[in-house]
Coordinates of N, CA and C and ligand atoms in Angstrom, one line a residue:
M116 N -50.5 -166.5 -13.6 CA -49.8 -166.9 -14.9 C -50.3 -168.0 -15.6
T117 N -50.6 -168.0 -16.7 CA -51.1 -169.2 -17.4 C -50.0 -170.1 -17.9
V118 N -50.1 -171.3 -17.6 CA -49.0 -172.2 -18.2 C -49.4 -172.9 -19.4
R119 N -48.9 -172.7 -20.5 CA -49.4 -173.1 -21.8 C -48.6 -174.6 -22.1
T120 N -49.4 -175.5 -22.5 CA -48.8 -176.8 -22.9 C -48.5 -176.8 -24.3
L121 N -47.2 -177.2 -24.7 CA -46.7 -177.1 -26.0 C -47.5 -178.0 -26.8
S122 N -48.0 -177.8 -28.0 CA -48.7 -178.5 -28.9 C -47.6 -179.4 -29.8
P123 N -47.8 -180.5 -30.4 CA -47.0 -180.9 -31.2 C -46.3 -180.0 -32.2
L124 N -47.2 -179.2 -32.7 CA -46.5 -178.2 -33.9 C -45.7 -177.4 -33.3
D125 N -46.0 -176.8 -32.0 CA -45.1 -175.9 -31.3 C -43.8 -176.5 -31.1
R126 N -43.8 -177.9 -30.7 CA -42.5 -178.6 -30.6 C -41.7 -178.8 -31.7
L127 N -42.5 -179.1 -32.7 CA -41.8 -179.2 -34.0 C -41.0 -177.9 -34.5
L128 N -41.8 -176.8 -34.4 CA -41.2 -175.5 -34.7 C -40.1 -175.1 -33.8
S129 N -40.2 -175.2 -32.4 CA -38.9 -174.9 -31.6 C -37.9 -176.0 -31.8
G130 N -38.2 -177.1 -32.2 CA -37.1 -178.0 -32.5 C -36.3 -177.6 -33.6
I131 N -37.0 -177.1 -34.8 CA -36.5 -176.7 -35.9 C -35.6 -175.4 -35.7
E132 N -36.2 -174.5 -34.9 CA -35.4 -173.3 -34.5 C -34.0 -173.8 -33.9
R133 N -34.1 -174.7 -32.8 CA -32.8 -175.1 -32.2 C -31.9 -175.7 -33.1
A134 N -32.3 -176.5 -34.1 CA -31.6 -177.3 -35.0 C -30.8 -176.0 -35.8
M135 N -31.6 -175.0 -36.3 CA -30.9 -174.0 -37.1 C -29.7 -173.5 -36.3
E136 N -30.0 -173.1 -35.0 CA -29.1 -172.4 -34.1 C -27.7 -173.3 -34.0
A137 N -28.2 -174.6 -33.7 CA -27.0 -175.4 -33.3 C -26.2 -175.6 -34.6
V138 N -26.7 -175.8 -35.7 CA -26.1 -176.1 -37.2 C -25.4 -174.8 -37.6
G139 N -26.0 -173.7 -37.4 CA -25.6 -172.3 -37.8 C -24.5 -171.8 -37.0
G140 N -24.3 -172.3 -35.8 CA -23.1 -172.1 -34.9 C -23.4 -170.7 -34.2
S141 N -24.7 -170.3 -34.0 CA -24.8 -169.1 -33.3 C -25.6 -169.2 -32.0
P142 N -25.5 -170.3 -31.2 CA -26.2 -170.4 -30.0 C -25.6 -169.5 -29.0
E143 N -26.5 -169.1 -28.0 CA -26.2 -168.2 -26.8 C -25.8 -169.0 -25.6
A144 N -24.6 -168.8 -25.0 CA -24.4 -169.5 -23.7 C -24.9 -168.8 -22.6
G145 N -25.3 -169.8 -21.6 CA -26.0 -169.2 -20.5 C -24.9 -169.0 -19.3
R146 N -23.6 -169.8 -19.5 CA -22.6 -169.7 -18.7 C -21.4 -168.9 -19.5
R147 N -20.7 -168.1 -18.8 CA -19.4 -167.5 -19.5 C -18.4 -168.8 -19.8
S148 N -17.6 -168.7 -20.9 CA -16.8 -169.6 -21.5 C -15.6 -169.8 -20.3
P149 N -15.2 -171.0 -19.7 CA -14.3 -171.2 -19.0 C -12.9 -170.6 -19.5
G150 N -12.9 -170.8 -20.9 CA -11.6 -170.4 -21.5 C -11.4 -168.8 -21.4
D151 N -12.4 -168.0 -21.1 CA -12.3 -166.5 -21.1 C -11.4 -166.0 -20.1
V152 N -11.1 -166.8 -19.0 CA -10.1 -166.4 -17.9 C -8.8 -166.8 -18.0
V153 N -8.5 -167.6 -19.2 CA -7.3 -168.2 -19.5 C -6.5 -167.4 -20.6
P154 N -5.3 -166.8 -20.4 CA -4.8 -166.1 -21.4 C -4.5 -167.0 -22.8
D155 N -4.8 -166.3 -24.0 CA -4.6 -167.1 -25.2 C -3.2 -166.8 -25.6
V156 N -2.5 -167.9 -26.0 CA -1.1 -167.7 -26.4 C -1.0 -168.0 -27.8
A157 N 0.1 -167.5 -28.6 CA 0.2 -167.7 -29.9 C 0.8 -169.1 -30.0
M158 N 0.5 -169.9 -31.1 CA 0.9 -171.3 -31.2 C 1.7 -171.4 -32.6
E159 N 2.5 -172.5 -32.7 CA 2.9 -172.8 -34.0 C 1.8 -173.2 -35.0
E160 N 2.0 -172.9 -36.2 CA 0.9 -173.3 -37.2 C 0.3 -174.7 -36.9
A161 N 1.3 -175.6 -36.9 CA 0.9 -177.1 -36.8 C -0.1 -177.3 -35.6
D162 N 0.3 -176.8 -34.4 CA -0.2 -176.8 -33.1 C -1.7 -176.2 -33.3
R163 N -1.7 -175.0 -33.8 CA -3.0 -174.4 -34.0 C -3.9 -175.0 -34.8
R164 N -3.4 -175.9 -36.0 CA -4.3 -176.6 -36.8 C -4.8 -177.8 -35.9
H165 N -3.9 -178.4 -35.2 CA -4.3 -179.7 -34.5 C -5.2 -179.2 -33.5
A166 N -5.1 -178.1 -32.7 CA -6.0 -177.7 -31.7 C -7.4 -177.4 -32.4
A167 N -7.4 -176.8 -33.6 CA -8.7 -176.4 -34.2 C -9.3 -177.9 -34.5
G168 N -8.5 -178.8 -34.9 CA -9.2 -180.2 -35.4 C -9.9 -180.7 -34.3
L169 N -9.2 -180.8 -33.2 CA -9.8 -181.4 -31.9 C -11.1 -180.6 -31.4
M170 N -10.9 -179.3 -31.5 CA -12.1 -178.6 -31.0 C -13.2 -178.4 -32.0
R171 N -12.9 -178.7 -33.3 CA -13.9 -179.1 -34.2 C -14.8 -180.4 -34.0
I172 N -13.9 -181.4 -33.5 CA -14.7 -182.6 -33.3 C -15.4 -182.3 -32.0
N173 N -15.1 -181.7 -31.0 CA -15.8 -181.4 -29.8 C -17.1 -180.5 -30.2
H174 N -17.0 -179.7 -30.9 CA -18.1 -178.9 -31.5 C -19.2 -179.9 -32.3
V175 N -18.7 -180.7 -32.9 CA -19.6 -181.7 -33.6 C -20.3 -182.6 -32.5
G176 N -19.4 -183.0 -31.7 CA -20.0 -183.8 -30.4 C -21.1 -183.1 -29.9
E177 N -21.0 -181.8 -29.6 CA -22.0 -180.9 -28.9 C -23.3 -180.9 -29.9
V178 N -23.0 -180.6 -31.2 CA -24.2 -180.7 -32.2 C -24.9 -181.8 -32.1
C179 N -24.3 -183.1 -32.0 CA -24.8 -184.4 -31.8 C -25.6 -184.4 -30.5
A180 N -25.1 -184.0 -29.5 CA -25.7 -184.1 -28.0 C -26.9 -183.2 -28.2
Q181 N -26.9 -182.1 -28.8 CA -28.1 -181.2 -28.7 C -29.2 -182.2 -29.5
A182 N -28.9 -182.7 -30.6 CA -29.8 -183.4 -31.5 C -30.3 -184.7 -30.9
L183 N -29.4 -185.3 -30.1 CA -29.8 -186.5 -29.5 C -31.0 -186.2 -28.4
Y184 N -30.5 -185.1 -27.6 CA -31.5 -184.8 -26.5 C -32.8 -184.3 -27.1
V185 N -32.8 -183.4 -28.0 CA -34.0 -183.0 -28.4 C -34.7 -183.9 -29.2
G186 N -34.1 -184.9 -29.8 CA -34.8 -186.1 -30.6 C -35.5 -186.9 -29.4
Q187 N -34.7 -187.3 -28.4 CA -35.2 -188.1 -27.2 C -36.4 -187.3 -26.4
A188 N -36.2 -186.0 -26.4 CA -37.3 -185.4 -25.8 C -38.5 -185.4 -26.4
A189 N -38.5 -185.4 -27.8 CA -39.7 -185.3 -28.6 C -40.7 -186.6 -28.3
L190 N -40.1 -187.8 -28.1 CA -40.8 -189.0 -27.8 C -40.7 -189.4 -26.3
A191 N -40.3 -188.6 -25.4 CA -40.2 -189.0 -24.1 C -41.6 -189.4 -23.5
R192 N -41.7 -190.3 -22.6 CA -43.0 -190.8 -22.2 C -43.5 -190.0 -21.1
T193 N -42.6 -189.4 -20.2 CA -43.3 -188.6 -19.3 C -42.7 -187.1 -19.3
E194 N -43.4 -186.1 -18.7 CA -43.1 -184.8 -18.7 C -41.7 -184.6 -18.2
E195 N -41.7 -185.4 -17.0 CA -40.5 -185.3 -16.0 C -39.2 -185.7 -16.9
T196 N -39.3 -186.8 -17.6 CA -38.0 -187.1 -18.5 C -37.9 -186.1 -19.5
R197 N -38.9 -185.6 -20.2 CA -38.8 -184.5 -21.2 C -38.1 -183.2 -20.6
A198 N -38.4 -182.8 -19.4 CA -38.0 -181.7 -18.7 C -36.5 -181.9 -18.5
H199 N -36.1 -183.1 -18.0 CA -34.7 -183.5 -17.6 C -33.8 -183.4 -18.9
L200 N -34.4 -183.9 -20.1 CA -33.5 -184.1 -21.3 C -33.4 -182.6 -21.9
M201 N -34.5 -181.8 -21.7 CA -34.4 -180.5 -22.1 C -33.3 -179.5 -21.3
H202 N -33.3 -179.8 -20.1 CA -32.4 -179.0 -19.2 C -30.9 -179.5 -19.5
A203 N -30.7 -180.8 -19.7 CA -29.4 -181.4 -20.2 C -28.9 -180.7 -21.4
A204 N -30.0 -180.6 -22.4 CA -29.8 -179.9 -23.7 C -29.2 -178.6 -23.4
A205 N -29.7 -177.7 -22.7 CA -29.4 -176.4 -22.2 C -27.9 -176.4 -21.8
E206 N -27.4 -177.2 -21.1 CA -26.1 -177.2 -20.8 C -25.2 -177.5 -21.9
E207 N -25.7 -178.3 -22.8 CA -25.1 -178.7 -24.0 C -24.8 -177.5 -25.0
T208 N -25.9 -176.6 -24.8 CA -25.8 -175.3 -25.6 C -24.6 -174.6 -25.2
D209 N -24.2 -174.5 -23.9 CA -23.2 -173.9 -23.4 C -22.0 -174.3 -24.0
H210 N -21.8 -175.7 -24.0 CA -20.6 -176.4 -24.5 C -20.4 -176.1 -26.0
L211 N -21.6 -176.0 -26.9 CA -21.6 -175.7 -28.1 C -21.0 -174.4 -28.5
A212 N -21.7 -173.4 -27.6 CA -21.3 -171.9 -27.8 C -19.7 -171.8 -27.6
W213 N -19.2 -172.4 -26.4 CA -17.8 -172.4 -26.0 C -16.9 -172.9 -27.2
C214 N -17.3 -174.1 -27.6 CA -16.4 -174.7 -28.6 C -16.4 -173.8 -30.0
A215 N -17.7 -173.2 -30.3 CA -17.8 -172.4 -31.5 C -16.8 -171.3 -31.3
E216 N -16.8 -170.7 -30.1 CA -16.0 -169.4 -30.0 C -14.6 -169.6 -30.0
R217 N -14.2 -170.8 -29.5 CA -12.8 -171.2 -29.4 C -12.3 -171.6 -30.9
L218 N -13.1 -172.0 -31.7 CA -12.9 -172.4 -33.2 C -12.5 -171.0 -33.7
K219 N -13.3 -170.1 -33.5 CA -13.2 -168.7 -34.1 C -11.8 -168.3 -33.7
Q220 N -11.5 -168.4 -32.4 CA -10.2 -167.8 -31.9 C -9.0 -168.4 -32.4
L221 N -9.2 -169.7 -32.8 CA -8.1 -170.6 -33.4 C -8.1 -170.3 -35.0
D222 N -8.9 -169.4 -35.6 CA -8.9 -169.1 -36.8 C -9.4 -170.3 -37.6
S223 N -10.4 -170.9 -37.1 CA -11.0 -172.0 -38.0 C -12.5 -172.0 -37.9
R224 N -13.2 -173.0 -38.3 CA -14.6 -173.1 -38.6 C -15.1 -174.5 -38.2
P225 N -16.6 -174.3 -37.8 CA -17.1 -175.8 -37.5 C -17.3 -176.6 -38.6
S226 N -17.6 -177.9 -38.4 CA -17.7 -179.0 -39.4 C -18.6 -178.4 -40.5
L227 N -18.3 -178.8 -41.9 CA -19.2 -178.5 -43.0 C -20.3 -179.4 -43.0
L228 N -20.1 -180.5 -42.3 CA -21.2 -181.6 -42.3 C -22.2 -181.6 -41.1
N229 N -22.2 -180.5 -40.4 CA -23.0 -180.3 -39.2 C -24.6 -180.6 -39.6
P230 N -25.1 -180.1 -40.7 CA -26.5 -180.6 -40.8 C -26.7 -182.0 -40.9
L231 N -25.8 -182.7 -41.4 CA -25.9 -184.2 -41.6 C -25.7 -184.9 -40.1
W232 N -24.7 -184.3 -39.3 CA -24.5 -184.8 -37.9 C -25.7 -184.6 -37.2
Y233 N -26.3 -183.4 -37.2 CA -27.6 -183.1 -36.6 C -28.6 -184.1 -36.8
A234 N -28.8 -184.2 -38.2 CA -30.0 -185.1 -38.6 C -29.9 -186.5 -38.3
G235 N -28.8 -187.0 -38.3 CA -28.5 -188.4 -37.9 C -28.6 -188.6 -36.5
S236 N -28.0 -187.6 -35.7 CA -28.1 -187.9 -34.3 C -29.6 -187.6 -33.8
Y237 N -30.4 -186.7 -34.4 CA -31.8 -186.6 -34.0 C -32.6 -187.8 -34.3
A238 N -32.3 -188.6 -35.4 CA -32.9 -189.8 -35.8 C -32.7 -191.0 -34.6
I239 N -31.3 -190.9 -34.2 CA -30.9 -191.8 -33.3 C -31.7 -191.6 -32.0
G240 N -31.7 -190.2 -31.5 CA -32.5 -189.8 -30.4 C -34.0 -190.3 -30.4
V241 N -34.5 -190.1 -31.5 CA -36.1 -190.4 -31.6 C -36.2 -192.1 -31.4
A242 N -35.3 -192.7 -32.0 CA -35.4 -194.3 -32.1 C -35.1 -194.7 -30.6
A243 N -34.2 -194.0 -29.9 CA -33.9 -194.5 -28.6 C -35.2 -194.3 -27.7
A244 N -35.8 -193.1 -27.9 CA -36.9 -192.8 -27.1 C -38.2 -193.6 -27.3
A245 N -38.1 -194.0 -28.6 CA -39.3 -194.7 -29.1 C -39.5 -196.1 -28.3
I246 N -38.2 -196.5 -27.8 CA -38.2 -197.9 -27.1 C -38.8 -197.6 -25.7
G247 N -38.5 -196.6 -25.0 CA -39.0 -196.2 -23.8 C -38.0 -195.4 -22.9
D248 N -38.4 -194.8 -21.9 CA -37.6 -194.0 -21.1 C -36.3 -194.5 -20.5
P249 N -36.6 -195.8 -19.8 CA -35.3 -196.4 -19.3 C -34.2 -196.7 -20.2
I250 N -34.3 -197.1 -21.5 CA -33.5 -197.2 -22.6 C -33.0 -196.0 -23.0
S251 N -33.9 -194.9 -23.0 CA -33.5 -193.7 -23.6 C -32.6 -193.0 -22.5
L252 N -32.9 -193.1 -21.4 CA -32.0 -192.6 -20.4 C -30.7 -193.4 -20.2
G253 N -30.7 -194.7 -20.5 CA -29.5 -195.5 -20.5 C -28.6 -195.1 -21.7
F254 N -29.3 -194.6 -22.8 CA -28.6 -194.2 -23.9 C -27.8 -192.9 -23.6
V255 N -28.6 -192.0 -22.8 CA -27.6 -190.9 -22.4 C -26.5 -191.2 -21.3
V256 N -26.7 -192.2 -20.5 CA -25.6 -192.7 -19.7 C -24.5 -193.0 -20.5
E257 N -24.8 -193.9 -21.5 CA -23.5 -194.6 -22.3 C -22.9 -193.4 -23.1
T258 N -23.8 -192.5 -23.8 CA -23.2 -191.4 -24.5 C -22.2 -190.6 -23.6
E259 N -22.7 -190.1 -22.6 CA -22.0 -189.2 -21.8 C -20.8 -189.9 -21.2
R260 N -20.7 -191.1 -20.9 CA -19.6 -191.7 -20.5 C -18.6 -192.0 -21.6
Q261 N -19.1 -192.2 -22.8 CA -18.0 -192.2 -23.9 C -17.5 -190.9 -24.3
V262 N -18.4 -189.8 -24.3 CA -17.9 -188.5 -24.4 C -16.9 -188.1 -23.4
E263 N -17.2 -188.4 -22.0 CA -16.2 -188.1 -21.0 C -14.8 -188.7 -21.3
A264 N -14.9 -189.9 -21.8 CA -13.6 -190.7 -22.1 C -12.9 -190.2 -23.1
H265 N -13.7 -189.6 -24.0 CA -12.8 -189.0 -25.2 C -12.5 -187.6 -24.9
L266 N -13.1 -186.9 -24.0 CA -12.5 -185.6 -23.6 C -11.3 -185.7 -22.9
A267 N -11.2 -186.9 -22.1 CA -9.9 -187.1 -21.3 C -8.8 -187.4 -22.4
E268 N -9.2 -187.9 -23.3 CA -8.1 -188.2 -24.6 C -7.7 -186.9 -25.1
H269 N -8.7 -186.1 -25.3 CA -8.3 -184.8 -25.9 C -7.5 -183.8 -25.0
L270 N -7.8 -183.9 -23.7 CA -7.0 -183.1 -22.8 C -5.5 -183.4 -22.8
Q271 N -5.4 -184.7 -23.1 CA -3.7 -185.2 -23.3 C -3.2 -184.7 -24.6
S272 N -4.1 -184.9 -25.6 CA -3.7 -184.5 -27.0 C -3.4 -183.2 -27.4
L273 N -4.2 -182.2 -26.7 CA -4.0 -180.7 -27.0 C -2.6 -180.3 -27.0
P274 N -2.3 -179.4 -27.8 CA -1.1 -178.7 -27.7 C -0.6 -178.2 -26.1
A275 N 0.5 -178.5 -25.7 CA 0.8 -178.3 -24.2 C 0.3 -176.8 -23.9
E276 N 0.6 -175.8 -24.8 CA 0.4 -174.3 -24.6 C -1.1 -174.0 -24.6
D277 N -2.0 -174.8 -25.1 CA -3.4 -174.5 -25.3 C -4.2 -174.7 -24.3
E278 N -3.8 -173.9 -23.0 CA -4.6 -174.1 -21.8 C -5.9 -173.6 -21.9
R279 N -6.2 -172.6 -22.8 CA -7.6 -172.0 -23.1 C -8.7 -173.2 -23.4
S280 N -8.2 -173.9 -24.4 CA -9.1 -175.1 -24.8 C -9.2 -176.2 -23.8
R281 N -8.1 -176.4 -23.1 CA -8.2 -177.3 -22.0 C -9.1 -177.1 -20.9
A282 N -9.1 -175.6 -20.5 CA -10.2 -175.1 -19.7 C -11.5 -175.4 -20.0
I283 N -11.9 -175.2 -21.2 CA -13.2 -175.4 -21.8 C -13.4 -177.0 -21.6
L284 N -12.5 -177.8 -22.0 CA -12.8 -179.2 -22.0 C -13.0 -179.8 -20.7
R285 N -12.2 -179.3 -19.7 CA -12.3 -179.8 -18.4 C -13.7 -179.4 -17.9
Q286 N -14.3 -178.1 -18.0 CA -15.5 -177.8 -17.6 C -16.6 -178.8 -18.2
M287 N -16.4 -179.0 -19.5 CA -17.4 -179.8 -20.3 C -17.3 -181.3 -19.6
Q288 N -16.1 -181.7 -19.4 CA -15.9 -183.1 -18.8 C -16.8 -183.3 -17.6
E289 N -16.7 -182.4 -16.7 CA -17.3 -182.2 -15.4 C -18.8 -182.2 -15.5
D290 N -19.3 -181.5 -16.5 CA -20.7 -181.5 -16.9 C -21.2 -182.8 -17.3
E291 N -20.4 -183.4 -18.3 CA -20.9 -184.8 -18.9 C -21.0 -185.9 -17.9
I292 N -20.1 -185.8 -16.9 CA -20.0 -186.8 -15.8 C -21.5 -186.6 -14.9
R293 N -21.7 -185.4 -14.7 CA -23.0 -185.1 -14.1 C -24.2 -185.5 -14.8
H294 N -24.1 -185.4 -16.2 CA -25.4 -185.7 -17.0 C -25.4 -187.3 -16.9
A295 N -24.5 -188.0 -17.0 CA -24.4 -189.4 -16.9 C -25.2 -189.9 -15.5
Q296 N -24.5 -189.3 -14.3 CA -25.0 -189.6 -13.1 C -26.6 -189.4 -13.1
N297 N -26.9 -188.1 -13.5 CA -28.4 -187.8 -13.5 C -29.2 -188.8 -14.1
A298 N -28.7 -189.1 -15.4 CA -29.8 -190.1 -16.1 C -29.7 -191.3 -15.5
Q299 N -28.6 -191.7 -14.9 CA -28.6 -193.2 -14.3 C -29.6 -193.0 -13.0
E300 N -29.6 -191.9 -12.3 CA -30.5 -191.9 -11.1 C -31.9 -191.8 -11.5
R301 N -32.1 -191.3 -12.6 CA -33.7 -191.3 -13.2 C -34.2 -192.6 -13.8
G302 N -33.3 -193.6 -13.7 CA -33.7 -194.9 -14.2 C -33.0 -195.5 -15.4
G303 N -32.1 -194.7 -15.9 CA -31.3 -195.3 -17.2 C -30.7 -196.8 -16.9
V304 N -31.0 -197.4 -17.9 CA -30.5 -199.0 -17.7 C -29.3 -199.1 -18.7
D305 N -28.6 -200.3 -18.4 CA -27.6 -200.6 -19.2 C -27.9 -201.0 -20.6
L306 N -27.3 -200.6 -21.6 CA -27.7 -200.8 -23.0 C -27.2 -202.5 -23.3
P307 N -28.1 -202.9 -24.1 CA -27.7 -204.4 -24.5 C -26.6 -204.3 -25.6
W308 N -25.9 -205.4 -25.6 CA -24.9 -205.7 -26.6 C -25.6 -205.7 -28.0
P309 N -25.2 -205.2 -29.1 CA -24.0 -204.6 -29.3 C -24.1 -203.0 -29.4
I310 N -25.0 -202.4 -28.7 CA -25.3 -201.1 -29.0 C -24.1 -200.2 -28.5
P311 N -23.5 -200.3 -27.3 CA -22.2 -199.5 -26.9 C -21.3 -199.6 -27.9
G312 N -20.9 -200.7 -28.5 CA -19.9 -200.9 -29.5 C -20.2 -200.3 -30.7
L313 N -21.4 -200.3 -31.1 CA -21.7 -199.6 -32.3 C -21.7 -198.1 -32.1
M314 N -22.1 -197.6 -31.0 CA -22.0 -196.1 -30.7 C -20.5 -195.7 -30.7
H315 N -19.7 -196.5 -30.2 CA -18.1 -196.3 -30.1 C -17.7 -196.2 -31.6
A316 N -18.2 -197.0 -32.5 CA -17.6 -197.2 -33.9 C -18.3 -196.0 -34.6
A317 N -19.5 -195.6 -34.4 CA -20.0 -194.5 -35.1 C -19.2 -193.2 -34.5
S318 N -19.0 -193.0 -33.2 CA -18.3 -191.8 -33.0 C -16.8 -191.7 -33.4
K319 N -16.3 -192.9 -33.8 CA -14.8 -193.0 -34.3 C -14.8 -192.4 -35.6
V320 N -15.9 -192.8 -36.5 CA -16.1 -192.3 -37.8 C -16.2 -190.8 -37.8
M321 N -17.1 -190.3 -36.9 CA -17.3 -189.0 -36.8 C -16.0 -188.2 -36.5
K322 N -15.4 -188.7 -35.6 CA -14.0 -187.9 -35.1 C -13.1 -187.8 -36.3
T323 N -13.0 -189.0 -37.0 CA -12.0 -188.9 -38.2 C -12.4 -188.0 -39.2
V324 N -13.6 -187.8 -39.4 CA -14.1 -187.0 -40.6 C -14.0 -185.6 -40.0
A325 N -14.6 -185.3 -38.7 CA -14.8 -183.8 -38.3 C -13.4 -183.4 -38.1
Y326 N -12.2 -184.0 -37.9 CA -11.0 -183.3 -37.5 C -10.6 -182.5 -38.8
R327 N -11.0 -183.0 -39.9 CA -10.6 -182.3 -41.2 C -11.9 -181.4 -41.9
F328 N -13.0 -182.0 -41.7 CA -14.1 -181.3 -42.4 C -15.3 -180.9 -41.5
Ligands
FE2_59 FE1 -21.5 -181.5 -23.8
FE2_60 FE1 -23.7 -183.9 -21.8

């Protein structure tokens, strides 16, 4: 079997294809949604809307995760780091697909601003990778930790009867914890001040906007 190394053009084209899938909301999950085994129950209109707002935020978070990882992989210094980032991106594709499916079940839609979220996150990923692999991996550690903390908040905030969304978020939280650990083991360093605070502020803006739009 011949193993072909991807040229920069191949990478660019596959990156564009991935972006269209993420933004278009039609990615295919490798694993079945953890929500599938949980019975869906009818909710009050206000609860349904609230659950949809939260799941839209989570969907945007996964669009951003895709874009970050792919942007970071584009400029990774070693093949090993690149492979690691692309493997993590594949797990984020599952999260993306599960959130997209749940949004449909909740009679809702993904964020209208997804192309913007994707482009911004991709640029941040490229910038982190340009500094070098230890910072880039450190960026993964910080991102995943912040996402994990935010998922914990959503697990509390979801309507009590929405166990189906909760099952999805629980599996995502488990995966994000592992992503952070893996990136740290591969040499991710602590990010210098004020980057973690800026990341937190940026995600707060994203959450406020994505809840509605
Ligand atoms: Fe994720
Ligand atoms: Fe992750």
